C-alpha cells in the first residue's frame, strides 16, 4: 500500500505542474500537495565532538555527521541537501556526501593554527531537499552543538628568556643554586609547550643543572685557580625538541666575602655653586649572606674646624641681623677694626671670619656712648663662643662682657662670664628702681660650654625672667640667686669685652678676670628681645647634608636630621632600600663663595640579625668632601676721578654730586676649556662679568677730616631705606653698609653729595671710595676723586684783555722743562698782540691783514717747538662760566670774505667756547686749524679738552 501511494506522487505533481489554468488556485494546490508529501524535519544528533590537527583541513567528528528524514525514500522530501553552520567568521564548512543516506563531512576552509585558537564551538543544522526540485521551503532540523579541539603539532623549539646570564659566587662554598635559567616554548599544547629538561653543553665544568634550570657547583671553586667560568646551556621541550639557540652563563668567582660598604670613593669634590651633590651614588652594603633583620646608618658631616662650627655667611653681624629680619638698634661690640670702631684694633683676630681670640691677657674697652647706660627691662645679648677648660684657671671667672665702675669702686652692674664651665649672667638693678631683694645671678650648666666647639648663645632678658638659647634650643637657668640693688652714685661706668675693668680696690685701675677662648658676633640690643625665628636664622649653617628626592626613599625607611643638618640617621629592614637611601644622601653649600677646604665624612652602621648571637660587623666609611676654591671676583670702581664745579653749586642746598657716573663691576678670569690646546704664546685673559652682593662701601675724606662748621657729606635717607641699606656719617667720611646688590650700591652712591658753605676758603677736596664683599674678604680698588672749585672770572668792561694771553685762574699751569726755548720764543707773543691791538684801532684793514700774517708766523714757530710737550687734560663744569671777549682780536679767516661782520665773528667764537666746554686754545690757533680743514665743532660734547697756552709771563 505504501508503494502504491508513493507511485501516485509523481503523477499528481505532473498534473499540478501541467495545469496552466486556475492561476493562484494551482499554487495553493501545490503547497497542499507538498505539505502532504514533505511531512517531517530532518534529524541529527544534539551534539558533536571533533578533533582537527593544526595545518590540516579534516575534522574527525564523534559521532559522525549523518542526518535522517522520515519522509524517505520519497524523492526530495526524504533527501538531505545541506548542512549549515551558524556563527561569524568560522574557519569551517559542512558538505553533504550522500543526499539519500544523509552522510556529511565537516572540514576547515583555511589552515588551523593551534597557537591562535585551541578550541571552537558552533551550531549546525541539516536541511532536506523539500517537495521538489524547484521548492525553496526546505525543512531544517533542530540545532546541534559542535565542539572542536585543535590538535597541536610540535613546530616551535624552546627559546631562553635571556640571551646570557651572569652570577657571582664566593670561593670555597657549595651552592644549592647559583642561578636559574628559564626557557619557553610557543607551542599550544602542554606536551610541546612545556620544558621537560635542561642540559649543560659545555664539558668538563664543575657545574650541574636540574630540570627546573637551577645551576649549582659540584665542587668548591677557587678564586686563585679560575676567576670566571663560561658555560653553554640548552633546553628540551616534552617532545624532546632542543632549543634553537643555547644560552651563555657566566659565573664570576670572588674572594672570601668581608661585610662592608662597597663602591664608594674617599674624596668627593664640590665645585661652588653646584647645588646638591650626591656623596655615594653607587654605594651598597655587602652582608656576605648574613641574616640581617635591620640596619641603622649614621652619616656625619664634621665641620667643627670650619669657621664658627660650619660654613656660615661671613658678613658683619649687623648685616646678618638685617638679613634675618632682626630688629633695628643692634650694637656690635666686636666690629671690624676701623677709624670709627678702633677699640678692637689691638685684639687677636682671624680677619677672614672676624673671630677674636682671647688668650687671658687681653681686653677691650667699649667707648662711652656706644651702648646706652639704661638697657631697660628688655634686651638681648648674642654671641658665638668657643671655650674649653683651661688648666689653672678653673677657679677664676672668665669675663665675656662686663659693665663696671670706671673709678673709685669695683661694682659690676651687669656681666656675662664663665665660671667652672658654667655660664653666668649678672644683672644688678639700681636702687631707685626697687629697694627689694631681686634676682641678680642666673646660672646655666651645659656640657657645650667647655667642649671646645663653636656654639651660638642668645640671652633674652625680660626682667626678672632670663632665657638662654644655645644653638636654637631653649635652656632655663638651673640656679638663680638674689641680691640687693646698687645704690646710685656719680661714678661713671666702663663697658669691656674679654675682661672686666677693675676701677677700685686697687692701686691703679686695670683689667681683671680675663677670658680664655674665642668670641665672634658679640652684640647687644637694648629695649627688645629677639624672636625664635631670628635666632634660628642667625645660627643656621650654609652647608650640610641633604637628601635628593625624599619621596623616592621607599617604604620602611626612617630618617632624622639634627638641627644643623650635619648628622643624618636612617633606619630600615630592607638592604636594597637602605642602599638606595644612602645613594641619595648629598652635600650642599648655599654660599656663593664658600670656605674652601676639607669636610670630613663618616658613615657608621649598626646591624641586627635574625636571632643571631653574633651578627656581622660593618666597618665605618671615612671619606671627605673637598670644597674647591671659588672664583675670586675682581671688584672694580670706575668713573670720573676729577671734577670742577662752580662755587655757587657747593653752597646750594643740593651741593655737588660726587659720583654721578660711578660704575661697580665685578669680573673673573675665565678658565681655559679642558679641550683647548695650550699655547706657549702669552695672551690676554678672558674676563667675564659676574653678579654678587656687597656689604659695605666706605667714602673716606683725604687730607684731613671735614670741618662740620662749613662742610659735610649728605645722602637722603629715602635712598637708603628703599634699597634696604644703612649708612653712618662722620667727619672722617661716609659709610654705606648692608647686604645688597652692586646695582643698589651704585644707585645709592650716585646720590652722595658734598656741600661747602665757604668754597672760597679751599681749592679742592679729595675723597677715596672702597667697597667690600663678605666683610672685607673681597675688596675693590681704591677709587680716588678730587673735587675743585671753579672760580668765576670777573673782568671790567673798560679793560681790554686778550684771551690769547690771559690764562684762566681755574686752570693749573703746566711746566715743560724740556721746552725752555719755546717758552722764551712764545714770550714774544704778548708784545706782538698788543701792537696789533693798537694798530687795529686806527686802521682796521691793516690790523686784519697783519694779524693773520703774525698769527701764522707765531703759530708755526710755537707748534714746531712744543710738539713734543705733553698736553694737559682737564675737566670742569662751565655751567656758570663768565667770559669777556675782546671783539677786536677776532680776525678774518683765510678764504672768507670781508663782508662777515665783527659781531658775527664774536658770536661764533662765544658759541664755540660754550659748546666744547673748553677755553684752552688761542683764537688764532683755532682759525689756523679751520684753514687746514679741521672743524672746531667736531670736538663739541667731549668731556675732556686739550689745553695749550704760554704761562711764562702770567702774574699770579
XYZ file of C-alpha atoms in Angstrom, residues 38-574:
537
model
C 7.237 16.554 2.998
C 5.761 15.870 6.377
C 8.889 15.519 8.599
C 12.009 17.558 9.536
C 15.477 16.102 9.196
C 17.005 14.703 12.342
C 20.631 14.925 13.611
C 22.445 14.311 16.901
C 22.179 17.029 19.575
C 25.986 17.444 19.992
C 29.205 16.522 18.243
C 32.816 16.447 19.404
C 35.586 16.802 16.896
C 39.335 16.909 16.590
C 41.408 18.625 13.897
C 45.156 18.590 13.585
C 46.643 22.047 13.012
C 47.682 22.741 9.437
C 45.119 20.061 8.295
C 41.507 20.509 6.956
C 39.786 17.286 8.053
C 37.702 17.249 11.201
C 37.074 13.896 12.854
C 33.637 14.022 14.495
C 32.203 11.763 17.140
C 29.513 10.691 16.262
C 29.839 11.082 12.504
C 27.842 13.786 10.812
C 24.637 11.986 9.473
C 21.118 13.443 9.025
C 17.905 11.274 8.779
C 14.470 12.141 7.385
C 11.263 10.116 7.977
C 9.981 11.183 4.558
C 12.483 8.868 2.889
C 12.504 7.305 0.373
C 10.298 10.000 -1.155
C 12.470 11.973 -3.552
C 13.450 15.443 -2.327
C 11.384 15.293 0.835
C 13.320 12.318 2.144
C 16.759 13.557 0.966
C 19.337 15.785 2.755
C 20.506 18.716 0.646
C 22.680 20.793 3.027
C 24.315 21.332 6.420
C 24.531 24.926 7.614
C 26.942 26.281 10.308
C 25.794 29.240 12.392
C 28.500 31.635 13.576
C 30.624 34.568 12.457
C 33.867 34.067 10.584
C 34.243 30.416 11.435
C 37.009 28.663 9.517
C 34.827 25.556 8.958
C 32.252 24.358 6.444
C 29.948 21.272 6.290
C 29.296 19.429 2.979
C 26.791 16.655 2.080
C 28.489 13.482 0.850
C 25.261 11.480 0.117
C 21.808 13.090 -0.105
C 19.951 9.799 0.258
C 21.863 8.475 3.267
C 22.285 11.970 4.769
C 26.012 11.485 5.338
C 28.060 14.723 5.645
C 31.607 15.937 6.393
C 32.991 18.883 8.433
C 36.212 20.399 7.102
C 38.373 23.536 7.542
C 38.175 26.280 4.964
C 41.711 27.553 5.841
C 44.706 26.235 7.825
C 44.041 25.992 11.557
C 46.700 27.330 13.977
C 46.599 25.965 17.490
C 48.738 28.847 18.792
C 45.987 31.266 17.709
C 42.981 29.276 18.966
C 42.836 25.878 20.601
C 39.078 25.207 20.547
C 35.954 26.090 18.512
C 32.261 25.759 19.389
C 29.416 26.490 16.985
C 25.831 25.400 15.910
C 24.976 23.177 12.927
C 21.632 22.291 11.258
C 20.590 19.831 8.447
C 18.199 20.814 5.608
C 16.199 18.383 3.420
C 15.510 18.962 -0.277
C 11.868 19.964 0.125
C 8.960 18.621 -2.036
C 10.541 19.051 -5.442
C 13.431 20.371 -7.457
C 12.043 23.919 -7.522
C 10.832 24.037 -3.978
C 12.713 26.536 -1.771
C 10.900 25.894 1.504
C 13.211 23.209 2.782
C 12.686 21.861 6.227
C 15.567 22.129 8.752
C 16.470 20.013 11.671
C 16.940 21.093 15.253
C 20.204 22.844 16.239
C 23.154 20.741 17.271
C 26.257 21.923 19.178
C 29.630 21.125 17.667
C 32.787 21.386 19.840
C 36.110 21.031 18.035
C 39.548 20.810 19.638
C 42.697 21.681 17.671
C 45.475 19.143 17.976
C 48.962 20.721 18.393
C 51.994 19.941 16.230
C 55.493 20.400 17.748
C 56.551 23.097 15.331
C 58.358 25.511 17.750
C 61.684 24.988 19.515
C 62.329 26.227 23.080
C 63.927 29.696 23.479
C 65.638 31.193 26.547
C 64.224 34.334 28.122
C 67.670 35.914 28.386
C 70.461 35.676 25.804
C 73.011 35.475 28.631
C 73.065 35.023 32.384
C 75.586 36.208 34.948
C 76.213 35.247 38.559
C 78.805 35.933 41.239
C 79.846 33.294 43.760
C 82.250 33.278 46.653
C 85.116 30.881 46.613
C 85.136 27.825 48.905
C 81.338 27.373 49.091
C 78.926 24.802 47.678
C 75.700 26.422 46.476
C 72.357 24.658 46.149
C 71.532 27.094 43.360
C 73.803 29.704 41.851
C 71.223 30.974 39.395
C 68.236 29.747 37.400
C 67.884 29.799 33.626
C 64.452 29.676 32.031
C 63.271 28.734 28.548
C 59.803 28.935 26.963
C 58.072 27.190 24.031
C 55.416 28.805 21.863
C 53.545 25.591 21.084
C 49.991 25.487 22.400
C 49.729 22.036 23.929
C 51.182 21.045 27.304
C 53.123 18.278 25.614
C 55.061 20.563 23.321
C 54.917 23.886 25.198
C 56.448 22.693 28.470
C 60.212 22.432 29.064
C 60.999 18.994 30.343
C 64.771 19.133 30.584
C 67.870 21.390 30.673
C 71.360 20.317 29.779
C 74.865 21.846 30.112
C 76.516 21.637 26.722
C 79.997 22.708 27.840
C 82.035 19.761 29.047
C 84.449 19.490 31.939
C 82.979 22.226 34.097
C 82.210 21.875 37.833
C 78.523 22.684 37.406
C 75.253 20.793 37.102
C 71.694 21.775 36.165
C 68.332 20.269 37.149
C 65.016 20.024 35.276
C 63.949 23.429 36.604
C 67.037 25.220 35.248
C 68.844 25.692 38.584
C 72.620 25.663 38.174
C 74.822 24.631 41.060
C 78.506 23.983 41.518
C 79.600 20.410 42.047
C 82.816 21.328 43.818
C 84.270 24.260 45.719
C 85.559 26.967 43.443
C 88.882 28.724 43.905
C 89.438 32.396 43.075
C 93.142 31.784 42.527
C 92.509 28.795 40.222
C 89.889 30.360 37.958
C 88.089 33.659 38.397
C 85.424 33.186 35.726
C 83.538 30.334 34.054
C 81.549 30.461 30.820
C 79.163 27.569 30.116
C 76.533 26.894 27.427
C 73.100 25.579 28.403
C 70.341 24.152 26.176
C 66.683 23.202 26.866
C 64.286 20.451 25.622
C 60.518 20.519 25.452
C 58.455 17.438 26.290
C 58.564 16.456 22.634
C 62.362 16.291 23.021
C 62.875 19.180 20.625
C 66.048 21.081 21.606
C 66.351 24.854 21.932
C 67.018 26.779 18.767
C 69.998 28.532 20.380
C 71.980 27.806 23.506
C 72.343 30.449 26.215
C 75.595 31.639 27.798
C 76.016 31.527 31.573
C 78.902 33.491 33.102
C 79.919 32.719 36.688
C 82.407 35.049 38.418
C 84.326 33.828 41.426
C 85.176 36.385 44.089
C 87.367 36.055 47.160
C 86.001 35.304 50.586
C 83.398 37.899 51.486
C 84.036 40.655 54.039
C 80.992 42.586 55.228
C 81.151 46.310 54.470
C 80.184 49.133 52.173
C 81.297 48.746 48.578
C 81.761 51.065 45.554
C 82.414 54.412 47.228
C 85.182 56.969 46.774
C 87.150 58.557 49.574
C 87.398 62.042 48.005
C 84.307 63.895 46.818
C 84.975 67.209 45.082
C 82.477 70.026 45.419
C 82.501 72.913 42.978
C 80.956 76.090 44.461
C 77.530 76.704 43.008
C 76.918 73.021 42.221
C 73.858 72.749 44.445
C 73.205 69.339 45.981
C 75.906 66.777 45.054
C 75.444 63.041 45.904
C 78.145 61.703 48.175
C 77.913 57.963 47.417
C 75.920 57.486 44.181
C 76.897 53.790 43.781
C 77.415 52.614 47.357
C 75.896 49.325 48.530
C 76.249 47.117 51.578
C 77.817 43.667 51.312
C 76.391 41.497 54.074
C 78.091 38.251 52.967
C 74.752 36.445 53.068
C 74.295 37.399 56.680
C 70.753 37.147 58.003
C 70.284 40.897 58.578
C 66.956 41.912 60.090
C 67.526 45.684 60.301
C 70.263 48.256 59.909
C 70.805 51.789 61.194
C 73.120 54.171 59.336
C 74.521 57.416 60.788
C 76.117 59.861 58.330
C 78.057 62.661 59.990
C 79.499 65.754 58.311
C 82.336 67.028 60.502
C 82.755 70.799 60.085
C 83.774 71.878 63.581
C 87.081 73.221 62.315
C 85.470 75.378 59.598
C 84.726 78.941 60.694
C 82.305 79.038 63.617
C 81.448 75.339 63.563
C 80.431 75.213 59.896
C 80.399 77.346 56.773
C 78.254 80.360 57.571
C 77.919 83.752 55.943
C 80.857 85.964 56.923
C 79.044 89.253 56.661
C 79.256 91.602 59.604
C 76.935 90.842 62.481
C 74.934 93.965 61.722
C 74.374 92.823 58.119
C 73.464 89.299 59.211
C 70.974 90.637 61.719
C 69.278 92.634 58.983
C 69.247 89.673 56.590
C 67.486 87.584 59.225
C 64.904 90.271 59.921
C 66.204 91.231 63.350
C 65.053 94.437 64.974
C 66.993 97.616 64.407
C 69.163 99.095 67.122
C 71.590 96.195 67.437
C 75.018 97.255 68.681
C 78.041 95.254 67.550
C 80.546 95.064 70.384
C 83.216 93.261 68.324
C 83.158 95.014 64.952
C 85.879 95.036 62.352
C 88.643 97.459 63.339
C 88.238 100.820 61.599
C 88.613 104.516 62.262
C 85.149 104.645 63.819
C 85.423 101.304 65.655
C 89.001 101.229 66.822
C 88.538 99.509 70.183
C 89.051 96.069 68.596
C 92.280 97.057 66.833
C 94.528 95.549 69.500
C 92.806 92.166 69.697
C 93.927 88.956 68.033
C 91.598 88.388 65.092
C 91.050 85.976 62.243
C 90.251 88.543 59.563
C 88.515 86.122 57.206
C 85.859 85.151 59.746
C 86.046 88.074 62.202
C 86.825 85.710 65.063
C 88.510 87.339 68.067
C 90.818 85.158 70.128
C 91.407 85.930 73.793
C 94.464 84.396 75.429
C 93.832 85.564 79.005
C 95.854 88.766 78.667
C 93.635 91.000 76.564
C 90.537 93.090 76.981
C 88.813 95.843 75.051
C 87.140 98.999 76.340
C 83.900 99.981 74.647
C 83.862 103.789 74.219
C 81.254 105.789 76.071
C 78.083 106.410 74.105
C 78.208 103.184 72.097
C 75.863 101.361 74.467
C 73.227 103.290 76.444
C 73.556 103.214 80.192
C 69.981 102.053 80.701
C 69.334 98.773 78.885
C 65.704 98.750 80.132
C 63.981 95.634 81.402
C 64.119 94.049 77.952
C 67.306 93.467 75.999
C 69.173 90.734 74.146
C 72.816 89.628 74.146
C 74.040 87.356 71.340
C 77.430 85.807 70.653
C 79.369 82.944 69.134
C 81.680 81.327 71.660
C 84.275 78.575 71.555
C 85.564 77.714 75.002
C 87.285 74.845 76.732
C 88.515 74.135 80.225
C 91.794 75.948 80.849
C 94.228 74.377 83.308
C 94.855 76.523 86.332
C 92.023 78.990 85.803
C 89.010 76.902 86.734
C 88.553 78.828 89.989
C 88.627 82.225 88.254
C 85.858 83.987 86.454
C 86.373 84.404 82.744
C 84.593 87.566 81.712
C 82.951 87.845 78.315
C 81.141 91.138 78.841
C 81.301 93.420 81.862
C 79.910 96.824 82.825
C 81.617 98.020 85.991
C 82.627 101.222 87.780
C 85.309 103.129 85.952
C 86.954 104.525 89.116
C 86.773 104.526 92.917
C 84.645 101.401 93.331
C 84.506 97.900 91.897
C 80.780 97.301 91.411
C 79.605 95.154 88.489
C 76.313 96.443 87.087
C 75.869 93.650 84.560
C 78.226 90.986 83.298
C 78.383 87.739 81.349
C 81.124 85.299 82.320
C 82.147 81.629 82.504
C 82.983 80.076 85.846
C 83.844 76.394 86.260
C 82.297 75.578 82.867
C 79.084 77.307 83.866
C 77.660 80.299 82.088
C 76.608 83.071 84.476
C 74.737 86.288 83.719
C 74.825 89.044 86.350
C 72.270 91.863 86.375
C 72.184 94.317 89.308
C 69.261 96.722 89.309
C 69.569 100.319 90.507
C 68.400 101.193 93.992
C 65.931 103.814 92.812
C 64.016 101.233 90.775
C 63.254 98.892 93.647
C 64.588 98.550 97.156
C 63.980 94.820 97.432
C 65.902 91.602 97.169
C 65.720 90.739 93.471
C 67.142 88.074 91.090
C 70.697 89.039 90.184
C 72.649 85.967 89.018
C 71.441 83.364 86.526
C 73.460 80.132 86.162
C 73.442 77.521 83.359
C 75.384 74.289 83.472
C 75.904 72.846 79.992
C 78.495 70.455 78.601
C 78.805 72.548 75.457
C 80.299 75.477 77.376
C 83.635 73.670 77.684
C 83.632 71.271 74.708
C 85.983 73.454 72.595
C 83.385 73.711 69.841
C 81.555 76.698 68.417
C 78.064 77.378 69.767
C 75.632 80.228 69.316
C 74.314 81.807 72.529
C 71.377 84.193 72.874
C 70.365 85.632 76.242
C 66.884 87.145 76.200
C 66.206 89.331 79.206
C 62.686 90.268 80.235
C 63.392 91.042 83.833
C 63.034 89.156 86.092
C 62.930 86.298 83.528
C 66.153 85.464 81.678
C 66.176 82.765 78.980
C 69.197 81.202 77.270
C 69.119 79.898 73.694
C 72.047 77.732 72.661
C 72.169 76.563 69.045
C 68.465 77.328 68.801
C 67.427 75.228 71.835
C 65.951 76.824 74.966
C 67.545 76.398 78.403
C 66.255 77.692 81.699
C 68.764 78.582 84.468
C 69.303 75.822 86.965
C 70.180 78.342 89.658
C 69.036 81.921 90.306
C 70.498 83.934 93.189
C 69.133 87.214 94.564
C 70.944 90.381 95.585
C 70.252 93.928 96.743
C 70.047 96.743 94.187
C 73.030 99.030 93.611
C 72.884 102.427 95.279
C 73.088 105.344 92.852
C 76.338 107.259 92.528
C 78.085 109.773 90.293
C 80.739 107.218 89.265
C 80.970 106.602 85.537
C 80.784 103.063 84.193
C 83.112 101.227 81.840
C 81.892 98.518 79.438
C 84.534 95.962 78.465
C 84.872 92.782 76.422
C 87.217 89.875 77.196
C 87.924 91.063 80.728
C 86.371 93.197 83.456
C 87.582 96.672 84.365
C 88.590 96.968 87.993
C 88.407 100.655 88.853
C 88.513 100.422 92.635
C 90.161 98.477 95.432
C 93.447 98.540 93.508
C 96.307 100.989 93.297
C 95.832 101.526 89.594
C 92.695 100.645 87.605
C 93.298 97.668 85.384
C 91.723 94.690 83.605
C 90.920 91.541 85.571
C 89.143 88.198 85.153
C 90.412 87.595 81.605
C 88.607 85.337 79.171
C 90.282 82.306 77.530
C 88.677 81.321 74.245
C 87.260 82.739 71.019
C 84.349 85.111 70.505
C 82.553 86.421 67.455
C 79.462 88.485 66.680
C 79.024 89.747 70.226
C 76.050 92.134 70.134
C 73.608 93.778 72.479
C 70.100 95.003 71.625
C 68.648 97.358 74.244
C 64.902 97.587 74.591
C 63.799 94.468 72.741
C 64.157 90.678 72.691
C 64.822 88.569 69.617
C 62.309 86.065 68.286
C 62.917 82.347 67.905
C 62.793 82.705 64.114
C 65.567 85.303 64.058
C 67.692 83.254 66.459
C 67.384 80.164 64.255
C 68.316 82.186 61.183
C 71.399 83.702 62.799
C 72.869 80.348 63.809
C 71.902 78.449 60.640
C 74.654 76.736 58.673
C 75.005 77.317 54.965
C 76.332 73.797 54.394
C 75.063 70.406 55.430
C 73.691 67.049 54.426
C 70.683 66.735 52.169
C 68.520 64.010 50.630
C 67.698 64.136 46.949
C 64.070 63.237 46.285
C 62.658 62.401 49.690
C 59.555 60.845 48.141
C 61.650 58.162 46.426
C 63.303 56.873 49.605
C 60.988 53.895 49.637
C 58.748 52.415 52.244
C 60.132 51.329 55.568
C 62.945 53.949 55.666
C 63.019 56.216 58.704
C 65.340 59.221 58.759
C 66.169 62.095 61.097
C 68.349 65.242 60.775
C 69.872 67.203 63.631
C 69.080 70.959 63.638
C 72.253 71.932 61.751
C 71.818 69.091 59.226
C 75.319 67.812 59.939
C 74.069 64.391 61.158
C 71.609 62.150 59.328
C 70.289 58.896 60.819
C 68.450 56.388 58.594
C 66.966 53.046 59.591
C 65.315 50.224 57.661
C 64.927 46.458 57.428
C 65.496 46.012 53.695
